[in-house]
Amino acid sequence: VISLKNIIKEYKLGKEKLRVLHGIDLEVQAGEFVALMGPSGSGKSTLMNIIGCLDIPSAGDYILQDQNVSKLKDDDLAKVRNESIGFIFQNFNLMPKMTALENVELPLVYASVPKKERKRRAQEVLESVGLGDRMTHKPNELSGGQRQRVAVARSLVNQPSLLLADEPTGNLDTTTSDEIMRLFHQLHEKGNTIIVVTHEEAIAQHAKRIVRLIDGRVSSDVVHEQT
Amino acid sequence: VISLKNIIKEYKLGKEKLRVLHGIDLEVQAGEFVALMGPSGSGKSTLMNIIGCLDIPSAGDYILQDQNVSKLKDDDLAKVRNESIGFIFQNFNLMPKMTALENVELPLVYASVPKKERKRRAQEVLESVGLGDRMTHKPNELSGGQRQRVAVARSLVNQPSLLLADEPTGNLDTTTSDEIMRLFHQLHEKGNTIIVVTHEEAIAQHAKRIVRLIDGRVSSDVVHEQT
Ligand SMILES: Nc1ncnc2c1ncn2[C@@H]1O[C@H](COP(=O)(O)OP(=O)(O)OP(=O)(O)O)[C@@H](O)[C@H]1O
Ligand SMILES: Nc1ncnc2c1ncn2[C@@H]1O[C@H](COP(=O)(O)OP(=O)(O)OP(=O)(O)O)[C@@H](O)[C@H]1O
Ligand SMILES: [Mg+2]
Ligand SMILES: [Mg+2]
């Protein structure tokens, strides 16, 4: 479902160019559960943003669900994103003036889901991440881990066929992390594809395959036996 | 150095009041290294903000370095904060328009350190967290873990007598986390006091004492043997 070929990403800094992805080749089949790991600054979030159609590579090809994404116009790109991709950002990116409930309803608004049903579905997924009693709080009235869980809930509410999770448990205790991973497994068991960036080996073990980046290159790509 | 007595914190939400700290009693001696743990939403950041003079309790007394902080005026409170407290926020709170270097220089600006020396000291601590080649980047030109390390560097540059670190390694791989903890130990060995909030038992083990919160109350407070 994902085919990245020789993906290069550079940033301009003044007169200089900083290359952060050095020709990434990566294929992910529909239904896979992949963990993406690597040191801080190695390019994981940059790669996730390209996969999630939030950023464009400087060079290389990205084929998503048989469409060459680099050839799509902005409107079509946004359509692909909203319909089939769920994204959990490393810094959450919640709407500060909306409540937790309104934040989680947002993908359903884009999908034109009727008001009553989207409220019910948003409430349901917020309860599944333990925030049933925090739905009316705005982000600045929530703890760090609660904001993270709102971001998780928002990504799951549309049951996306491709879930991209950038450090989804960094601010969570073990019990709460396990609950999040259980929701990921539920989504995966329905045939959906998951890519999770994590620094924690314990979280990576939930995936069937671990891709490691070092300095913007794939250093290893291993399918492992799950216990 | 820290004496909290019956600390209560409540928030107004519409007509209702939400109590998040239910009478915390806590004493920390000068030179201690304490880990603060507990489930997401249990009140750790709220307590840290009160300890760091960034927030005022709804009730109770807070004596810091023999001063009753609740009796201080804003100016004196700010003075205490800037002179003796280093704070690492859970969401970093970096100045978005400043470079990494300028962000780290900020506490030295408040301390009236001359320009040349503060640049030298800021560079030194940025190199110690592995960001020697990222000093001119602004926060939006840095990875999540790099921003976290700028926040760490900023908290250490003034060698504070009290370091308050709220989840300082949540976005970091193990190697980088270890480097951060080594810097904390260096500060601690000079006789300074450290309180670190963490979800990771491995990080908590660096401290000599672990205080656990559940639902805004201290559930346990244990000094442990270090290996
Ligand atoms: N401004 C606010 N208004 C209302 N409730 C708030 C506000 N700020 C925080 N809270 C609530 O206070 C409780 C404690 O928040 P706090 O940030 O201290 O938790 P925490 O232990 O740091 O959690 P985490 O591990 O997720 O960071 C949470 O349940 C949160 O919803
Ligand atoms: N806008 C930008 N301009 C210049 N450099 C950038 C920009 N955004 C990111 N970078 C650099 O790109 C590199 C990769 O960043 P990225 O966010 O992908 O890392 P990461 O692997 O997600 O790290 P972390 O684990 O710390 O989140 C970093 O070294 C960062 O400094
Ligand atoms: Mg990242
Ligand atoms: Mg917190």
GROMACS .gro file of N, CA, C and O in nm, chain B residues 38-119:
model
  328
  265GLY      N    1   0.340   0.853   3.881
  265GLY     CA    2   0.196   0.838   3.899
  265GLY      C    3   0.127   0.835   3.764
  265GLY      O    4   0.184   0.878   3.664
  266PRO      N    5   0.003   0.785   3.761
  266PRO     CA    6  -0.069   0.774   3.634
  266PRO      C    7  -0.092   0.910   3.568
  266PRO      O    8  -0.084   1.015   3.633
  267SER      N    9  -0.119   0.905   3.438
  267SER     CA   10  -0.153   1.026   3.365
  267SER      C   11  -0.273   1.094   3.431
  267SER      O   12  -0.372   1.029   3.462
  268GLY      N   13  -0.261   1.223   3.457
  268GLY     CA   14  -0.370   1.299   3.517
  268GLY      C   15  -0.370   1.299   3.669
  268GLY      O   16  -0.459   1.356   3.732
  269SER      N   17  -0.271   1.238   3.732
  269SER     CA   18  -0.272   1.226   3.878
  269SER      C   19  -0.226   1.352   3.951
  269SER      O   20  -0.237   1.358   4.073
  270GLY      N   21  -0.176   1.453   3.879
  270GLY     CA   22  -0.143   1.580   3.943
  270GLY      C   23   0.005   1.614   3.950
  270GLY      O   24   0.043   1.711   4.016
  271LYS      N   25   0.089   1.539   3.880
  271LYS     CA   26   0.234   1.561   3.890
  271LYS      C   27   0.275   1.699   3.837
  271LYS      O   28   0.349   1.771   3.904
  272SER      N   29   0.231   1.734   3.717
  272SER     CA   30   0.270   1.864   3.660
  272SER      C   31   0.213   1.979   3.742
  272SER      O   32   0.278   2.082   3.760
  273THR      N   33   0.092   1.960   3.792
  273THR     CA   34   0.030   2.063   3.875
  273THR      C   35   0.116   2.087   4.000
  273THR      O   36   0.144   2.202   4.037
  274LEU      N   37   0.160   1.979   4.063
  274LEU     CA   38   0.244   1.990   4.181
  274LEU      C   39   0.379   2.054   4.147
  274LEU      O   40   0.428   2.142   4.220
  275MET      N   41   0.437   2.014   4.034
  275MET     CA   42   0.565   2.070   3.992
  275MET      C   43   0.554   2.221   3.968
  275MET      O   44   0.645   2.298   4.000
  276ASN      N   45   0.444   2.264   3.910
  276ASN     CA   46   0.427   2.407   3.883
  276ASN      C   47   0.418   2.487   4.013
  276ASN      O   48   0.465   2.600   4.022
  277ILE      N   49   0.357   2.427   4.116
  277ILE     CA   50   0.349   2.494   4.245
  277ILE      C   51   0.488   2.499   4.309
  277ILE      O   52   0.532   2.604   4.358
  278ILE      N   53   0.560   2.386   4.303
  278ILE     CA   54   0.696   2.382   4.359
  278ILE      C   55   0.786   2.484   4.289
  278ILE      O   56   0.869   2.550   4.351
  279GLY      N   57   0.767   2.500   4.157
  279GLY     CA   58   0.851   2.589   4.077
  279GLY      C   59   0.805   2.733   4.079
  279GLY      O   60   0.857   2.816   4.004
  280CYS      N   61   0.709   2.765   4.167
  280CYS     CA   62   0.658   2.903   4.180
  280CYS      C   63   0.595   2.956   4.051
  280CYS      O   64   0.598   3.076   4.024
  281LEU      N   65   0.543   2.866   3.971
  281LEU     CA   66   0.475   2.907   3.847
  281LEU      C   67   0.325   2.909   3.867
  281LEU      O   68   0.251   2.955   3.780
  282ASP      N   69   0.281   2.856   3.980
  282ASP     CA   70   0.137   2.847   4.007
  282ASP      C   71   0.120   2.857   4.159
  282ASP      O   72   0.211   2.824   4.236
  283ILE      N   73   0.001   2.901   4.200
  283ILE     CA   74  -0.025   2.918   4.343
  283ILE      C   75  -0.127   2.815   4.389
  283ILE      O   76  -0.227   2.792   4.320
  284PRO      N   77  -0.105   2.752   4.504
  284PRO     CA   78  -0.203   2.654   4.551
  284PRO      C   79  -0.334   2.724   4.592
  284PRO      O   80  -0.335   2.843   4.623
  285SER      N   81  -0.444   2.650   4.589
  285SER     CA   82  -0.573   2.704   4.635
  285SER      C   83  -0.575   2.715   4.787
  285SER      O   84  -0.644   2.799   4.844
  286ALA      N   85  -0.497   2.624   4.851
  286ALA     CA   86  -0.486   2.629   4.998
  286ALA      C   87  -0.360   2.555   5.038
  286ALA      O   88  -0.305   2.477   4.960
  287GLY      N   89  -0.314   2.579   5.161
  287GLY     CA   90  -0.195   2.510   5.210
  287GLY      C   91  -0.074   2.603   5.208
  287GLY      O   92  -0.080   2.715   5.157
  288ASP      N   93   0.037   2.555   5.264
  288ASP     CA   94   0.158   2.637   5.272
  288ASP      C   95   0.274   2.577   5.195
  288ASP      O   96   0.295   2.456   5.199
  289TYR      N   97   0.350   2.665   5.134
  289TYR     CA   98   0.469   2.620   5.063
  289TYR      C   99   0.587   2.705   5.111
  289TYR      O  100   0.592   2.825   5.086
  290ILE      N  101   0.679   2.637   5.181
  290ILE     CA  102   0.799   2.704   5.228
  290ILE      C  103   0.915   2.659   5.141
  290ILE      O  104   0.947   2.539   5.136
  291LEU      N  105   0.977   2.752   5.072
  291LEU     CA  106   1.091   2.722   4.985
  291LEU      C  107   1.212   2.799   5.037
  291LEU      O  108   1.208   2.920   5.048
  292GLN      N  109   1.318   2.723   5.067
  292GLN     CA  110   1.440   2.785   5.119
  292GLN      C  111   1.405   2.886   5.229
  292GLN      O  112   1.447   3.002   5.226
  293ASP      N  113   1.324   2.843   5.326
  293ASP     CA  114   1.287   2.921   5.445
  293ASP      C  115   1.197   3.041   5.417
  293ASP      O  116   1.170   3.119   5.508
  294GLN      N  117   1.152   3.059   5.295
  294GLN     CA  118   1.057   3.167   5.268
  294GLN      C  119   0.919   3.107   5.243
  294GLN      O  120   0.907   3.009   5.169
  295ASN      N  121   0.816   3.169   5.304
  295ASN     CA  122   0.681   3.123   5.273
  295ASN      C  123   0.641   3.184   5.139
  295ASN      O  124   0.609   3.303   5.128
  296VAL      N  125   0.648   3.099   5.037
  296VAL     CA  126   0.630   3.146   4.900
  296VAL      C  127   0.492   3.208   4.878
  296VAL      O  128   0.477   3.303   4.800
  297SER      N  129   0.392   3.156   4.947
  297SER     CA  130   0.256   3.209   4.925
  297SER      C  131   0.245   3.353   4.973
  297SER      O  132   0.150   3.424   4.943
  298LYS      N  133   0.346   3.397   5.050
  298LYS     CA  134   0.343   3.536   5.099
  298LYS      C  135   0.424   3.631   5.011
  298LYS      O  136   0.427   3.751   5.036
  299LEU      N  137   0.493   3.578   4.907
  299LEU     CA  138   0.578   3.665   4.826
  299LEU      C  139   0.499   3.739   4.719
  299LEU      O  140   0.401   3.688   4.666
  300LYS      N  141   0.546   3.861   4.688
  300LYS     CA  142   0.484   3.935   4.577
  300LYS      C  143   0.538   3.880   4.445
  300LYS      O  144   0.641   3.813   4.441
  301ASP      N  145   0.470   3.916   4.337
  301ASP     CA  146   0.509   3.865   4.205
  301ASP      C  147   0.656   3.886   4.172
  301ASP      O  148   0.723   3.795   4.123
  302ASP      N  149   0.706   4.006   4.197
  302ASP     CA  150   0.846   4.036   4.164
  302ASP      C  151   0.943   3.945   4.239
  302ASP      O  152   1.038   3.894   4.181
  303ASP      N  153   0.917   3.929   4.369
  303ASP     CA  154   1.006   3.844   4.449
  303ASP      C  155   0.995   3.699   4.406
  303ASP      O  156   1.094   3.625   4.406
  304LEU      N  157   0.873   3.659   4.369
  304LEU     CA  158   0.852   3.522   4.322
  304LEU      C  159   0.934   3.497   4.196
  304LEU      O  160   1.003   3.395   4.183
  305ALA      N  161   0.929   3.593   4.104
  305ALA     CA  162   1.003   3.579   3.979
  305ALA      C  163   1.153   3.575   4.007
  305ALA      O  164   1.228   3.501   3.943
  306LYS      N  165   1.195   3.652   4.107
  306LYS     CA  166   1.337   3.658   4.142
  306LYS      C  167   1.385   3.521   4.194
  306LYS      O  168   1.488   3.469   4.152
  307VAL      N  169   1.306   3.463   4.284
  307VAL     CA  170   1.337   3.329   4.337
  307VAL      C  171   1.347   3.229   4.223
  307VAL      O  172   1.442   3.152   4.211
  308ARG      N  173   1.247   3.236   4.133
  308ARG     CA  174   1.245   3.142   4.020
  308ARG      C  175   1.370   3.153   3.936
  308ARG      O  176   1.438   3.056   3.908
  309ASN      N  177   1.402   3.277   3.896
  309ASN     CA  178   1.513   3.294   3.802
  309ASN      C  179   1.648   3.263   3.863
  309ASN      O  180   1.738   3.216   3.795
  310GLU      N  181   1.662   3.289   3.993
  310GLU     CA  182   1.794   3.273   4.054
  310GLU      C  183   1.824   3.129   4.092
  310GLU      O  184   1.937   3.082   4.080
  311SER      N  185   1.722   3.057   4.141
  311SER     CA  186   1.761   2.927   4.195
  311SER      C  187   1.689   2.807   4.136
  311SER      O  188   1.719   2.695   4.172
  312ILE      N  189   1.592   2.830   4.046
  312ILE     CA  190   1.515   2.717   3.995
  312ILE      C  191   1.538   2.699   3.845
  312ILE      O  192   1.532   2.795   3.768
  313GLY      N  193   1.567   2.576   3.804
  313GLY     CA  194   1.570   2.541   3.662
  313GLY      C  195   1.449   2.454   3.633
  313GLY      O  196   1.420   2.361   3.710
  314PHE      N  197   1.374   2.484   3.529
  314PHE     CA  198   1.249   2.411   3.503
  314PHE      C  199   1.247   2.355   3.362
  314PHE      O  200   1.269   2.427   3.266
  315ILE      N  201   1.222   2.225   3.351
  315ILE     CA  202   1.200   2.163   3.220
  315ILE      C  203   1.052   2.131   3.209
  315ILE      O  204   1.000   2.048   3.284
  316PHE      N  205   0.982   2.199   3.118
  316PHE     CA  206   0.838   2.180   3.104
  316PHE      C  207   0.806   2.055   3.022
  316PHE      O  208   0.880   2.019   2.930
  317GLN      N  209   0.693   1.994   3.054
  317GLN     CA  210   0.651   1.874   2.982
  317GLN      C  211   0.631   1.903   2.833
  317GLN      O  212   0.654   1.817   2.748
  318ASN      N  213   0.588   2.025   2.800
  318ASN     CA  214   0.575   2.061   2.659
  318ASN      C  215   0.678   2.165   2.615
  318ASN      O  216   0.655   2.242   2.522
  319PHE      N  217   0.791   2.169   2.687
  319PHE     CA  218   0.913   2.242   2.649
  319PHE      C  219   0.902   2.395   2.661
  319PHE      O  220   0.991   2.457   2.713
  320ASN      N  221   0.793   2.457   2.610
  320ASN     CA  222   0.778   2.602   2.621
  320ASN      C  223   0.898   2.680   2.570
  320ASN      O  224   0.949   2.769   2.637
  321LEU      N  225   0.946   2.647   2.452
  321LEU     CA  226   1.057   2.724   2.393
  321LEU      C  227   1.001   2.848   2.324
  321LEU      O  228   0.885   2.853   2.284
  322MET      N  229   1.086   2.952   2.312
  322MET     CA  230   1.046   3.073   2.240
  322MET      C  231   1.057   3.044   2.091
  322MET      O  232   1.167   3.018   2.041
  323PRO      N  233   0.944   3.047   2.020
  323PRO     CA  234   0.945   3.000   1.880
  323PRO      C  235   1.028   3.087   1.784
  323PRO      O  236   1.074   3.036   1.683
  324LYS      N  237   1.046   3.215   1.818
  324LYS     CA  238   1.118   3.301   1.722
  324LYS      C  239   1.268   3.307   1.750
  324LYS      O  240   1.344   3.371   1.676
  325MET      N  241   1.312   3.239   1.858
  325MET     CA  242   1.455   3.241   1.893
  325MET      C  243   1.521   3.111   1.852
  325MET      O  244   1.458   3.005   1.849
  326THR      N  245   1.652   3.120   1.826
  326THR     CA  246   1.727   2.999   1.795
  326THR      C  247   1.747   2.916   1.921
  326THR      O  248   1.720   2.963   2.032
  327ALA      N  249   1.798   2.794   1.904
  327ALA     CA  250   1.828   2.709   2.019
  327ALA      C  251   1.925   2.783   2.112
  327ALA      O  252   1.905   2.786   2.234
  328LEU      N  253   2.027   2.845   2.054
  328LEU     CA  254   2.126   2.916   2.134
  328LEU      C  255   2.062   3.030   2.213
  328LEU      O  256   2.086   3.045   2.334
  329GLU      N  257   1.978   3.109   2.148
  329GLU     CA  258   1.913   3.222   2.217
  329GLU      C  259   1.820   3.173   2.327
  329GLU      O  260   1.810   3.233   2.435
  330ASN      N  261   1.752   3.061   2.302
  330ASN     CA  262   1.664   3.005   2.404
  330ASN      C  263   1.744   2.965   2.528
  330ASN      O  264   1.702   2.990   2.642
  331VAL      N  265   1.861   2.906   2.506
  331VAL     CA  266   1.941   2.859   2.619
  331VAL      C  267   2.008   2.977   2.691
  331VAL      O  268   2.032   2.972   2.811
  332GLU      N  269   2.034   3.086   2.619
  332GLU     CA  270   2.095   3.205   2.681
  332GLU      C  271   1.999   3.278   2.774
  332GLU      O  272   2.040   3.355   2.861
  333LEU      N  273   1.870   3.257   2.753
  333LEU     CA  274   1.768   3.337   2.823
  333LEU      C  275   1.785   3.344   2.977
  333LEU      O  276   1.783   3.453   3.033
  334PRO      N  277   1.805   3.232   3.047
  334PRO     CA  278   1.824   3.242   3.194
  334PRO      C  279   1.947   3.326   3.229
  334PRO      O  280   1.951   3.391   3.333
  335LEU      N  281   2.048   3.325   3.140
  335LEU     CA  282   2.169   3.403   3.167
  335LEU      C  283   2.145   3.551   3.142
  335LEU      O  284   2.207   3.638   3.205
  336VAL      N  285   2.054   3.581   3.051
  336VAL     CA  286   2.014   3.720   3.028
  336VAL      C  287   1.948   3.774   3.156
  336VAL      O  288   1.980   3.882   3.204
  337TYR      N  289   1.857   3.694   3.214
  337TYR     CA  290   1.791   3.736   3.338
  337TYR      C  291   1.889   3.752   3.452
  337TYR      O  292   1.869   3.832   3.542
  338ALA      N  293   1.997   3.672   3.447
  338ALA     CA  294   2.097   3.679   3.554
  338ALA      C  295   2.204   3.784   3.525
  338ALA      O  296   2.305   3.791   3.594
  339SER      N  297   2.180   3.865   3.418
  339SER     CA  298   2.273   3.974   3.382
  339SER      C  299   2.414   3.925   3.355
  339SER      O  300   2.511   3.993   3.389
  340VAL      N  301   2.429   3.809   3.294
  340VAL     CA  302   2.562   3.759   3.258
  340VAL      C  303   2.605   3.832   3.130
  340VAL      O  304   2.526   3.849   3.038
  341PRO      N  305   2.731   3.877   3.122
  341PRO     CA  306   2.779   3.950   3.005
  341PRO      C  307   2.766   3.867   2.877
  341PRO      O  308   2.781   3.743   2.879
  342LYS      N  309   2.746   3.936   2.766
  342LYS     CA  310   2.710   3.873   2.638
  342LYS      C  311   2.805   3.762   2.596
  342LYS      O  312   2.764   3.651   2.558
  343LYS      N  313   2.937   3.790   2.605
  343LYS     CA  314   3.035   3.693   2.555
  343LYS      C  315   3.032   3.564   2.637
  343LYS      O  316   3.036   3.453   2.584
  344GLU      N  317   3.024   3.582   2.770
  344GLU     CA  318   3.025   3.465   2.858
  344GLU      C  319   2.898   3.384   2.845
  344GLU      O  320   2.900   3.261   2.847
  345ARG      N  321   2.785   3.452   2.831
  345ARG     CA  322   2.661   3.374   2.824
  345ARG      C  323   2.654   3.296   2.693
  345ARG      O  324   2.603   3.184   2.690
  346LYS      N  325   2.712   3.350   2.587
  346LYS     CA  326   2.714   3.275   2.461
  346LYS      C  327   2.802   3.151   2.476
  346LYS      O  328   2.765   3.041   2.434
   0.00000   0.00000   0.00000
